[in-house]
Coordinates of C-alpha atoms in Angstrom, one line a residue:
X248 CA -57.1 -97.7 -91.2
X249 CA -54.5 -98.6 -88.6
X250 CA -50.8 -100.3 -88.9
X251 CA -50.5 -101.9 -85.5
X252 CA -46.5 -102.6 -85.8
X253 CA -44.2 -104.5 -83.7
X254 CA -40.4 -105.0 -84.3
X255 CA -37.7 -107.0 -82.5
X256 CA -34.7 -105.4 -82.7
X257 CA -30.2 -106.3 -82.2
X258 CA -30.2 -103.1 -80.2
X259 CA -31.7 -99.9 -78.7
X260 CA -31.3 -97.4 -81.4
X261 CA -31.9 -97.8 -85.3
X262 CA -28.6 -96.0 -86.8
X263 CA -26.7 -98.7 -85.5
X264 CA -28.9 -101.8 -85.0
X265 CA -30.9 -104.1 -87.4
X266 CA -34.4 -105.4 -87.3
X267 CA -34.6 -109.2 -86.6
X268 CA -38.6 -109.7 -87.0
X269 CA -41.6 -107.2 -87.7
X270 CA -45.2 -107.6 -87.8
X271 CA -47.8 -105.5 -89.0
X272 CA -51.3 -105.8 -87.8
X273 CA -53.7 -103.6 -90.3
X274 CA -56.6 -102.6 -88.3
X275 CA -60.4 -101.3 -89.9
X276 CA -61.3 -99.9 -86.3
X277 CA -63.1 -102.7 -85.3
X278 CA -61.0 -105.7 -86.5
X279 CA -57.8 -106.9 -87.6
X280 CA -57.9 -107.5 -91.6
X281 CA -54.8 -108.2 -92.8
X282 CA -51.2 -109.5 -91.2
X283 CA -47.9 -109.4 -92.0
X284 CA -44.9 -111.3 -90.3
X285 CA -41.2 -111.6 -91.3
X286 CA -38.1 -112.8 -89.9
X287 CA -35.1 -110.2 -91.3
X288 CA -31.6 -111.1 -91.2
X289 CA -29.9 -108.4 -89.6
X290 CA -26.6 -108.5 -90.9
X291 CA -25.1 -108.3 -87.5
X292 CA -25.0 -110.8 -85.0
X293 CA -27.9 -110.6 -81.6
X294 CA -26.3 -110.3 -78.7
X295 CA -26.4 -113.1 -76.0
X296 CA -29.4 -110.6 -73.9
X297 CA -31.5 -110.1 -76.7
X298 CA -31.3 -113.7 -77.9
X299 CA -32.6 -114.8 -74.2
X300 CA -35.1 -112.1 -74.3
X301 CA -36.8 -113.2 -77.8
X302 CA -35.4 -116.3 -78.4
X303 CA -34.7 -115.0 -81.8
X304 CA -30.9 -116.5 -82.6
X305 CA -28.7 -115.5 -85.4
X306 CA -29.2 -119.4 -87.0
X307 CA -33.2 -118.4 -87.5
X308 CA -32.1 -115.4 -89.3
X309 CA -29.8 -116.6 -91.4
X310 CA -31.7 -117.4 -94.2
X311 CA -34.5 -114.8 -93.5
X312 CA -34.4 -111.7 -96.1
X313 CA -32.6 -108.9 -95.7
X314 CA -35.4 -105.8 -94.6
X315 CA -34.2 -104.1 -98.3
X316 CA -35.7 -107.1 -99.7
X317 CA -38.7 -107.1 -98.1
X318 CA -38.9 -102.9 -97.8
X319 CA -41.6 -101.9 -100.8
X320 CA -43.9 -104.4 -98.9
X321 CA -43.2 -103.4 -95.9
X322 CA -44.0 -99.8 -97.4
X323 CA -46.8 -100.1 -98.8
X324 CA -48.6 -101.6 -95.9
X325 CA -47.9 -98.5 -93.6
X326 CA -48.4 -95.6 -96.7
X327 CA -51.4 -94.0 -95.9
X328 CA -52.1 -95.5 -93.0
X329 CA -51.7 -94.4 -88.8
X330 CA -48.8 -96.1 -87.5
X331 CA -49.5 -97.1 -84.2
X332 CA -47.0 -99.1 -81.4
X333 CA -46.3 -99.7 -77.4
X334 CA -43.8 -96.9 -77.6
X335 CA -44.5 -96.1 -80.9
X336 CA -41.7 -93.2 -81.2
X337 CA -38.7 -96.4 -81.3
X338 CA -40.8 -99.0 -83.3
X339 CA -41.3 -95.8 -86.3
X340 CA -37.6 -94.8 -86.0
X341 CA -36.4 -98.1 -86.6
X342 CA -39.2 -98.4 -89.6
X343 CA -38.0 -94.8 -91.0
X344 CA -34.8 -94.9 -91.0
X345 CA -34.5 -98.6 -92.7
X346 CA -36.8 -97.8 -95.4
X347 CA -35.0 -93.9 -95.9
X348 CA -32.2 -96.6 -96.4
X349 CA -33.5 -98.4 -98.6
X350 CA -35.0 -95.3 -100.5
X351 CA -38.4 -95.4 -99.4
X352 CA -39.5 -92.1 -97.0
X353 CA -42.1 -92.9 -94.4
X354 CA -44.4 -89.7 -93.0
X355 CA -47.2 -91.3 -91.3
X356 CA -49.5 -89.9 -88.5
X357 CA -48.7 -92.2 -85.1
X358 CA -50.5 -93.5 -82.0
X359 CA -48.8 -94.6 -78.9
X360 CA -50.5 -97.3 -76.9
X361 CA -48.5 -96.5 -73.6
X362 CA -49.7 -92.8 -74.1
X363 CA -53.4 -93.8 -74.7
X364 CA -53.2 -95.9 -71.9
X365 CA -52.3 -93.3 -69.2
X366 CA -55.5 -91.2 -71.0
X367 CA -58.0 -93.8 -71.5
X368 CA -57.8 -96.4 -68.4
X369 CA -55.8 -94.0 -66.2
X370 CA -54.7 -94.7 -62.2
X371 CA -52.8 -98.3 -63.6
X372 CA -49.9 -99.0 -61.5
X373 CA -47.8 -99.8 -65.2
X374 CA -48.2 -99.1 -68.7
X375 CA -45.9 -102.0 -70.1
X376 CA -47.6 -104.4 -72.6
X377 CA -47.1 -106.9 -70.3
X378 CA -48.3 -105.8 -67.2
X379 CA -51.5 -104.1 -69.7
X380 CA -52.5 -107.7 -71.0
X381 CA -52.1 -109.1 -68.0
X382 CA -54.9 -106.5 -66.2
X383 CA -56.9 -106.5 -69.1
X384 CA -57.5 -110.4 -69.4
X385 CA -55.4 -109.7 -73.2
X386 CA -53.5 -113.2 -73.4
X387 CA -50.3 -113.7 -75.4
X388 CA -48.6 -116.5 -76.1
X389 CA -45.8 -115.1 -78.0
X390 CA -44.3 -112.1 -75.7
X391 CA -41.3 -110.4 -77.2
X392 CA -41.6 -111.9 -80.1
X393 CA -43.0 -109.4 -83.2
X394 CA -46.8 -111.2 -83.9
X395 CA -47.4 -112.0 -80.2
X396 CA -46.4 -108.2 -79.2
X397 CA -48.5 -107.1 -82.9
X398 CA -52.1 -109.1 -82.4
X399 CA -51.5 -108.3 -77.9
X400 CA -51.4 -104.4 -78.8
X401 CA -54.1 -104.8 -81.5
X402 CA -56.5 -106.3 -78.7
X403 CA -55.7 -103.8 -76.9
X404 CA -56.4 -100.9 -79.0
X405 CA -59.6 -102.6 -80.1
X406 CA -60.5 -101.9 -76.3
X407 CA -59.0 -98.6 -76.5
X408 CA -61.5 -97.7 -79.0
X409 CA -64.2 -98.9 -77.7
X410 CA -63.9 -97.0 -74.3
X411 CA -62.5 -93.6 -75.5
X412 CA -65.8 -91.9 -74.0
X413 CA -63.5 -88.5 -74.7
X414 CA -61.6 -89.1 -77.9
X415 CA -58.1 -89.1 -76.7
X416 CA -58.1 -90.8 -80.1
X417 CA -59.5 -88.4 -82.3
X418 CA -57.7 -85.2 -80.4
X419 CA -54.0 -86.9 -80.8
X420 CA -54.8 -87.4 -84.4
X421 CA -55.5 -83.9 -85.2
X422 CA -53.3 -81.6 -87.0
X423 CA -52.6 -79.3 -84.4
X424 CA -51.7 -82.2 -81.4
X425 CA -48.1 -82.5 -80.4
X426 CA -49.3 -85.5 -78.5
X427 CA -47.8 -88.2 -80.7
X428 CA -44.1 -87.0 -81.1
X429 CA -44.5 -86.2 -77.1
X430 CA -42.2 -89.4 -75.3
X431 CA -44.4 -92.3 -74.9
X432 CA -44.0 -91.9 -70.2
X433 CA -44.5 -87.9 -70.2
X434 CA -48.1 -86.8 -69.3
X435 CA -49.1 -83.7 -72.0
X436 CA -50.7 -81.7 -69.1
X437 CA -46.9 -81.3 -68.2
X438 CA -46.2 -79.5 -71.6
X439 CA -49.6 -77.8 -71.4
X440 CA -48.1 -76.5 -67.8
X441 CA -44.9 -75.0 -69.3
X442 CA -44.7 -70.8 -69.9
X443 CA -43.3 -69.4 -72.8
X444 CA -41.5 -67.0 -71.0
X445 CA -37.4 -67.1 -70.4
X446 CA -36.1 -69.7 -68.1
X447 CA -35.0 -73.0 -67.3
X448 CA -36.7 -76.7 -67.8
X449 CA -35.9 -80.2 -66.0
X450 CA -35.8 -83.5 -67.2
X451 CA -37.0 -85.9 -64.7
X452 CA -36.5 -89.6 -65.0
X453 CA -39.3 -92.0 -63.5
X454 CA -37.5 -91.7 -59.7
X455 CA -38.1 -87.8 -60.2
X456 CA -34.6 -87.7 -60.7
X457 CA -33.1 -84.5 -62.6
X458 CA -31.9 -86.2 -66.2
X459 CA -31.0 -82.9 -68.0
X460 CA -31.3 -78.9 -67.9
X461 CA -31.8 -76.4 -70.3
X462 CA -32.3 -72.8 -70.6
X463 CA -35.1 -71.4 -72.5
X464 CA -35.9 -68.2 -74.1
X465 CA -39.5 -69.3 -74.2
X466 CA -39.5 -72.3 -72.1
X467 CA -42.7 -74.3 -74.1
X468 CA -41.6 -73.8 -77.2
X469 CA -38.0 -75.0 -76.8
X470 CA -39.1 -77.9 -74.7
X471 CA -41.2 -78.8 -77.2
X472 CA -38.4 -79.1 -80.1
X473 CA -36.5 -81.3 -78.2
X474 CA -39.5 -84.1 -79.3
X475 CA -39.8 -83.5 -83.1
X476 CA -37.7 -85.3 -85.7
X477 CA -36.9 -88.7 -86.0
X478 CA -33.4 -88.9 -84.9
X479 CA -32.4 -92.7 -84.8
X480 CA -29.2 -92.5 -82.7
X481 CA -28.4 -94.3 -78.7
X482 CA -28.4 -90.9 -76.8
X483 CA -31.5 -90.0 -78.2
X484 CA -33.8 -93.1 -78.0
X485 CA -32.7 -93.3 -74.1
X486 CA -33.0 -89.9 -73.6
X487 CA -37.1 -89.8 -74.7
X488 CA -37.6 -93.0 -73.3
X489 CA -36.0 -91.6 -69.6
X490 CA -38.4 -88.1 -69.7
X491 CA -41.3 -89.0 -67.3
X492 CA -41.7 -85.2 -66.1
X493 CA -40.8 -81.6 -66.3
X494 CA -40.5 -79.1 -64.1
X495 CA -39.0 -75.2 -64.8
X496 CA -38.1 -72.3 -63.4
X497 CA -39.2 -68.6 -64.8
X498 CA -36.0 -66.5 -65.3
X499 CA -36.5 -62.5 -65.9
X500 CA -34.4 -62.6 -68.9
X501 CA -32.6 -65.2 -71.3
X502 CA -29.2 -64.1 -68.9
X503 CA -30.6 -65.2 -65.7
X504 CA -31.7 -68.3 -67.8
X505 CA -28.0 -68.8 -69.1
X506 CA -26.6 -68.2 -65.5
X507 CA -29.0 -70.2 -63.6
X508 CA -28.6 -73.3 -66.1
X509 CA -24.5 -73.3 -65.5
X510 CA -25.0 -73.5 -61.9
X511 CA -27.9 -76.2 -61.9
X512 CA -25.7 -78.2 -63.9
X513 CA -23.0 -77.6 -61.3
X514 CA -25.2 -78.6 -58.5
X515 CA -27.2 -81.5 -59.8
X516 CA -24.8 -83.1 -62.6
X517 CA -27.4 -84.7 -65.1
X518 CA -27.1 -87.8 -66.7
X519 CA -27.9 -86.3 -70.2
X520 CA -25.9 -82.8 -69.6
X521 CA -22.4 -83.3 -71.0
X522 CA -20.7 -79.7 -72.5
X523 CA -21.1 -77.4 -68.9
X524 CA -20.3 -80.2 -66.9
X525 CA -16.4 -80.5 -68.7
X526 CA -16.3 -76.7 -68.6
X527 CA -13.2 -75.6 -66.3
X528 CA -10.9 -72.4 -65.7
X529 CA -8.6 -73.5 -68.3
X530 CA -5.3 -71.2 -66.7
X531 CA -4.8 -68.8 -64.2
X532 CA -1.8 -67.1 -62.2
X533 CA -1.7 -68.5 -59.1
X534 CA 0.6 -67.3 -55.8
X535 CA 2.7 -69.1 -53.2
X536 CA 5.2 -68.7 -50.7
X537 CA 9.0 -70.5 -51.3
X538 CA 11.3 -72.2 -48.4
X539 CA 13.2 -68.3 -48.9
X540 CA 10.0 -66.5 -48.1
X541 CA 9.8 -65.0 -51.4
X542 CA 6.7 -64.8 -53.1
X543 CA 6.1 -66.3 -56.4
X544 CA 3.8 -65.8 -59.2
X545 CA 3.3 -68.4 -61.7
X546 CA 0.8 -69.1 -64.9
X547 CA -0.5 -72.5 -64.6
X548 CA -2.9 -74.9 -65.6
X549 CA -6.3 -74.4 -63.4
X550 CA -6.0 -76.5 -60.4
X551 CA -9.2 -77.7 -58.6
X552 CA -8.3 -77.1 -54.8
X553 CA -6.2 -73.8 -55.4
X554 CA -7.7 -70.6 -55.8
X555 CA -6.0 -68.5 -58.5
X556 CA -5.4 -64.6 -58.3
X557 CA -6.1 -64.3 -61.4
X558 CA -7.9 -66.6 -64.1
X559 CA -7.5 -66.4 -67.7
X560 CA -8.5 -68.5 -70.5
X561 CA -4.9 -69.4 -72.5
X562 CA -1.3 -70.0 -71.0
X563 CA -0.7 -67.0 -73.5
X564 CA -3.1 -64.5 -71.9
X565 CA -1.6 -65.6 -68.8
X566 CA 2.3 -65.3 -70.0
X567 CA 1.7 -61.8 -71.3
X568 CA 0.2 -60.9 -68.4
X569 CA 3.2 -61.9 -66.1
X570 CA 5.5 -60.3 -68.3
X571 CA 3.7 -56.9 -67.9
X572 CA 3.6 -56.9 -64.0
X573 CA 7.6 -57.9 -64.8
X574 CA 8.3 -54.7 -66.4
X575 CA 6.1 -52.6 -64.5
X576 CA 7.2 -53.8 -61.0
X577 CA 10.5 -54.8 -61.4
X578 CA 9.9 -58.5 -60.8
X579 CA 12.2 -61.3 -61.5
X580 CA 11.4 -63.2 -64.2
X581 CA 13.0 -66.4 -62.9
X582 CA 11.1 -66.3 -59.3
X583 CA 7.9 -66.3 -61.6
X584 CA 9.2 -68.6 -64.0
X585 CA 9.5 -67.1 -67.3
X586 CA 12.9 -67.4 -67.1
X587 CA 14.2 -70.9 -67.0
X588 CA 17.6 -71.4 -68.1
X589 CA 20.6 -71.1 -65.9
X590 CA 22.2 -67.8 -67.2
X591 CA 22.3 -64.7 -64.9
X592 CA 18.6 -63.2 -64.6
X593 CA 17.5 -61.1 -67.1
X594 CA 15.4 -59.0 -64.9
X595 CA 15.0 -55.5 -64.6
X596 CA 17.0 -55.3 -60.6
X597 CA 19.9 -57.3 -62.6
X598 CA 22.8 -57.5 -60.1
X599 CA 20.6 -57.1 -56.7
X600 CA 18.5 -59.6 -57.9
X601 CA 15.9 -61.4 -55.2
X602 CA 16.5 -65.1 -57.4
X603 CA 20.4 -64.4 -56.5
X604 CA 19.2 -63.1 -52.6
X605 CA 20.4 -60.1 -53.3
X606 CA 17.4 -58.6 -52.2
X607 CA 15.9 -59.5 -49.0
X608 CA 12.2 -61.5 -49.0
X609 CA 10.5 -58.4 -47.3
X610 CA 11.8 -55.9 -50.3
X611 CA 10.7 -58.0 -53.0
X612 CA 7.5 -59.5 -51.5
X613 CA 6.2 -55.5 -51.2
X614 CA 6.7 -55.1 -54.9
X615 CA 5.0 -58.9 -55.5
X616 CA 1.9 -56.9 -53.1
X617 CA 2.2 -54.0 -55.6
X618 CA 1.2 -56.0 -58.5
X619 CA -1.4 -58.0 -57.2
X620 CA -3.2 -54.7 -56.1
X621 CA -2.8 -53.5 -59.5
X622 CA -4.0 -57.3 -60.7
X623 CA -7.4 -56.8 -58.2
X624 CA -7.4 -52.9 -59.8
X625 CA -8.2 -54.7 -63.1
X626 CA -11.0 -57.5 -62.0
X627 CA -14.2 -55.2 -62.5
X628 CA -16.7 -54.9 -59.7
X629 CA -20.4 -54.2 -61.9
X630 CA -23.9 -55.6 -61.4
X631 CA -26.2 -56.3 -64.4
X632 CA -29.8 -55.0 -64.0
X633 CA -32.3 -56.2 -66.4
X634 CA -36.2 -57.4 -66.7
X635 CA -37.5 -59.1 -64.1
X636 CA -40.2 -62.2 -64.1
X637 CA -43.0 -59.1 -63.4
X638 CA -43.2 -56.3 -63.9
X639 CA -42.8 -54.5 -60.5
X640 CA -39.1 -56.2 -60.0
X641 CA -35.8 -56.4 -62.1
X642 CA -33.3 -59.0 -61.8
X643 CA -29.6 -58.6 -60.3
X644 CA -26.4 -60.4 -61.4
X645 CA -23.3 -59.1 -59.2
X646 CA -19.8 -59.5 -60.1
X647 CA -17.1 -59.0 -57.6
X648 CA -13.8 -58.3 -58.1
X649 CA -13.8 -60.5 -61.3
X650 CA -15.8 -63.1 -59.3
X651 CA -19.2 -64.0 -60.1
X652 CA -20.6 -63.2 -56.5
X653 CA -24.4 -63.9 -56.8
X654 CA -27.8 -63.2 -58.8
X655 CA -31.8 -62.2 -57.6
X656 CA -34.5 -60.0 -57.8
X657 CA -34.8 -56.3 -56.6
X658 CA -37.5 -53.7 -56.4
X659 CA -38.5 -51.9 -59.9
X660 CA -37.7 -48.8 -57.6
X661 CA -34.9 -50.0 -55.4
X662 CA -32.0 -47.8 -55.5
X663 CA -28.4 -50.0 -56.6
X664 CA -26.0 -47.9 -55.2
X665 CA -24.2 -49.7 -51.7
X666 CA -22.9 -53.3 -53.0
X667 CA -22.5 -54.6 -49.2
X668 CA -26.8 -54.0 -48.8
X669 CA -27.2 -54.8 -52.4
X670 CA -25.6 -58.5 -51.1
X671 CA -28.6 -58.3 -48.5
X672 CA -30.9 -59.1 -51.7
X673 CA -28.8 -62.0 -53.8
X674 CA -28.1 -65.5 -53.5
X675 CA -24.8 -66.5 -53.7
X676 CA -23.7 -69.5 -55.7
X677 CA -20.4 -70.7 -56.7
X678 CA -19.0 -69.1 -60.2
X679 CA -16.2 -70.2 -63.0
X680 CA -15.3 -68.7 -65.8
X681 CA -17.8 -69.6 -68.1
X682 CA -20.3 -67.6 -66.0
X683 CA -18.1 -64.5 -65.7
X684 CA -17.6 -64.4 -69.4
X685 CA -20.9 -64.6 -70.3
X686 CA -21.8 -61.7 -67.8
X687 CA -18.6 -59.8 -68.6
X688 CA -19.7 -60.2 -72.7
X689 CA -23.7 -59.4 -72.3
X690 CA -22.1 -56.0 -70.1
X691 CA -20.2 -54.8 -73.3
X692 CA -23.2 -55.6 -75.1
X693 CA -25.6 -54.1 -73.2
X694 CA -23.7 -51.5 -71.2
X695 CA -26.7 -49.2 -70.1
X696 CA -27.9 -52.4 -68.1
X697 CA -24.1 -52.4 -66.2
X698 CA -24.1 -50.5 -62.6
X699 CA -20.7 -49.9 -61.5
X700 CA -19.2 -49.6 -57.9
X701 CA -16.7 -47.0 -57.2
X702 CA -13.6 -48.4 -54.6

């Protein structure tokens, strides 16, 4: 038996949204035997959009019972039976997470009508109910409203049924199928397409835009959890209902994977990508020239447009830092701003002191050249080599100077020895400081993967 359902809804996403009117079609695989129909007052008022799109108002639901009222009938109509909807993923999210509410727990085995569609009378220019009735002769009277939409997708699974010459049915039904928790506009042959080796997946929207990007250890398999559960939230519902493709990219190893995801999110900035896209260089000590010609060192706050010499991840790192090249270079603490006040300067050339000019700009700028060479002393220069994607090649991650430089694949047998010809063999992409900590952190791990350089 099936439970055709169709709800009309206050919003987009069931943890914050009511149901305004359901109706259940239960269907014997040939006919439709029983119906059910209810107005529900939501407990919220309908916005002005969904009130034009229904014609459902907030004075119709006044008096309608609330869905706890009408839940254990609700219940026991779908118990046991396979829930099937036109996007059936937000009609049973809605349904579970109301009745979990009110203390009823809904597993049922689900059918999507859009996804059957694409299967069953593939090469249709859309999939909507509308558009769907409208080819197939299915009339409707009542469109966006629950019954109309119910009896409209029950006609149409009737035909469904009767010309599924290759039970797409049957074979999304079974046990094993992923099909039904798949997003209702995503074909399966793209899952069935995806390797479970390391990489990176896109999200494509239905103007083949990139929507998100993810790294993968095994690419199908972590695709794949992004489809089960029930989650009832906004970003969620709009996220499945925006997947209309995926694409990937096979990484050698889950570092390439982690690198290669940071700088696609860089590049492409998807919609549905939020943590890397915030990520920035938090500090870093940064150098410039004064009206004196003296130059200065200073521990800031990252800024976009100017390179720092150094970057470090807290004003603290960066202070203690400063204060080391102080002592060991003689530098004056107020020309790099540690000290603030106006008493005499505390710094170690105290009485031929450049802040008092004392000390001429081209004395004091040589020591100023003295620690940055000891500063670029301490930014490593190391490659990673690890697995490549066969077995004849390994991949190559090149940090320079401190800088991520560059990543790619190298012969099994070529020889890492020159970093100017190993260059010949990367691409290079733009780096922060996320990337270089991950590389820097997975060297320490994995040390007898690091190659060094000598200066």
């Amino acid at each position: 038996m099936y439970a055709i359902v169709d709800i009309e809804t206050t919003g987009g996403h069931a943890s914050a949204n009511g149901i305004t009117e359901i109706a259940i079609c239960i269907h014997d695989g040939k006919r439709v035997t029983r119906r059910f129909e209810s107005l529900v007052n939501p407990q919220r008022d309908i916005p002005v959009y969904i009130r034009a799109l229904t014609g459902i108002t907030n004075e119709m639901v006044q008096d309608a019972p609330l869905f706890e009222d009408v839940a254990h009938e609700i219940y026991h109509l779908l118990k046991g039976q396979i829930f099937v909807a036109h996007n059936v993923n937000f009609d049973y999210s809605f349904l579970r997470y109301h009745l979990n509410a009110a203390g009823y727990e809904l597993n049922a085995n689900k059918l999507c009508t859009v996804r059957l569609g694409r299967k069953i009378m593939p090469g249709l220019m859309s999939y909507s109910l509308g558009k769907l009735c409208t080819h197939l002769g299915i009339s409707n009277n009542a469109r966006h409203r629950a019954m109309g939409d119910a009896e409209a997708t029950a006609q149409l699974f009737s035909l469904y049924l009767k010309n599924d010459t290759s039970n797409h049915i049957g074979a999304a039904l079974k046990q094993n199928s992923k099909e039904q928790v798949l997003p209702a506009n995503l074909p399966k042959t793209d899952i069935e397409a995806l390797p479970t080796s390391p990489g990176i997946y896109y999200f494509h929207d239905e103007k083949g835009k990139v929507v998100y990007v993810g790294k993968a250890k095994n690419i199908r398999k972590r695709v794949c959890s992004h489809f089960t559960g029930n989650n009832p939230n906004l970003q969620r519902q709009e996220f499945l209902k925006n997947i209309y493709r995926i694409s990937h990219q096979v990484c050698g190893n889950e570092l390439i994977a982690l690198v290669t995801e940071a700088v696609e999110i860089k590049r492409l900035w998807p919609k549905y990508n939020r943590s890397l896209k915030r990520f920035e260089n938090t500090f870093g000590i940064y150098m410039y020239e004064d009206q004196r010609g003296y130059m200065r060192l200073a521990v800031d706050k990252h800024r976009k447009h100017m390179p720092a010499v150094y970057a470090c991840n807290s004003l603290y790192e960066g202070r203690n830092l400063l204060l080391n090249l102080i002592d060991t270079f003689g530098l004056c603490p107020k020309l790099c701003f540690i000290q603030k006040n106006d008493q005499p300067c505390q710094g170690a050339n105290v009485g031929a002191c450049a802040c008092e000019g004392h000390e001429s700009p081209e004395v004091y700028n040589q020591r100023i050249q003295g620690a940055l060479d000891e500063l670029k002393k301490a930014l490593p220069t190391f490659a990673i080599r690890d697995e490549g994607r066969t077995d004849d090649e390994h991949s190559c991650i090149l940090i320079e100077e401190g800088r991520f430089y560059g990543m790619g694949y190298i012969s099994h047998y070529y020889d890492v020895g020159n970093i100017q010809a190993l260059k010949n063999y990367l691409t290079p992409y733009p780096g922060n400081d996320y990337i270089r900590n991950i590389v820097t952190g997975y060297a320490e791990r994995f040390p007898q993967r690091k190659v060094s350089f000598s200066a």
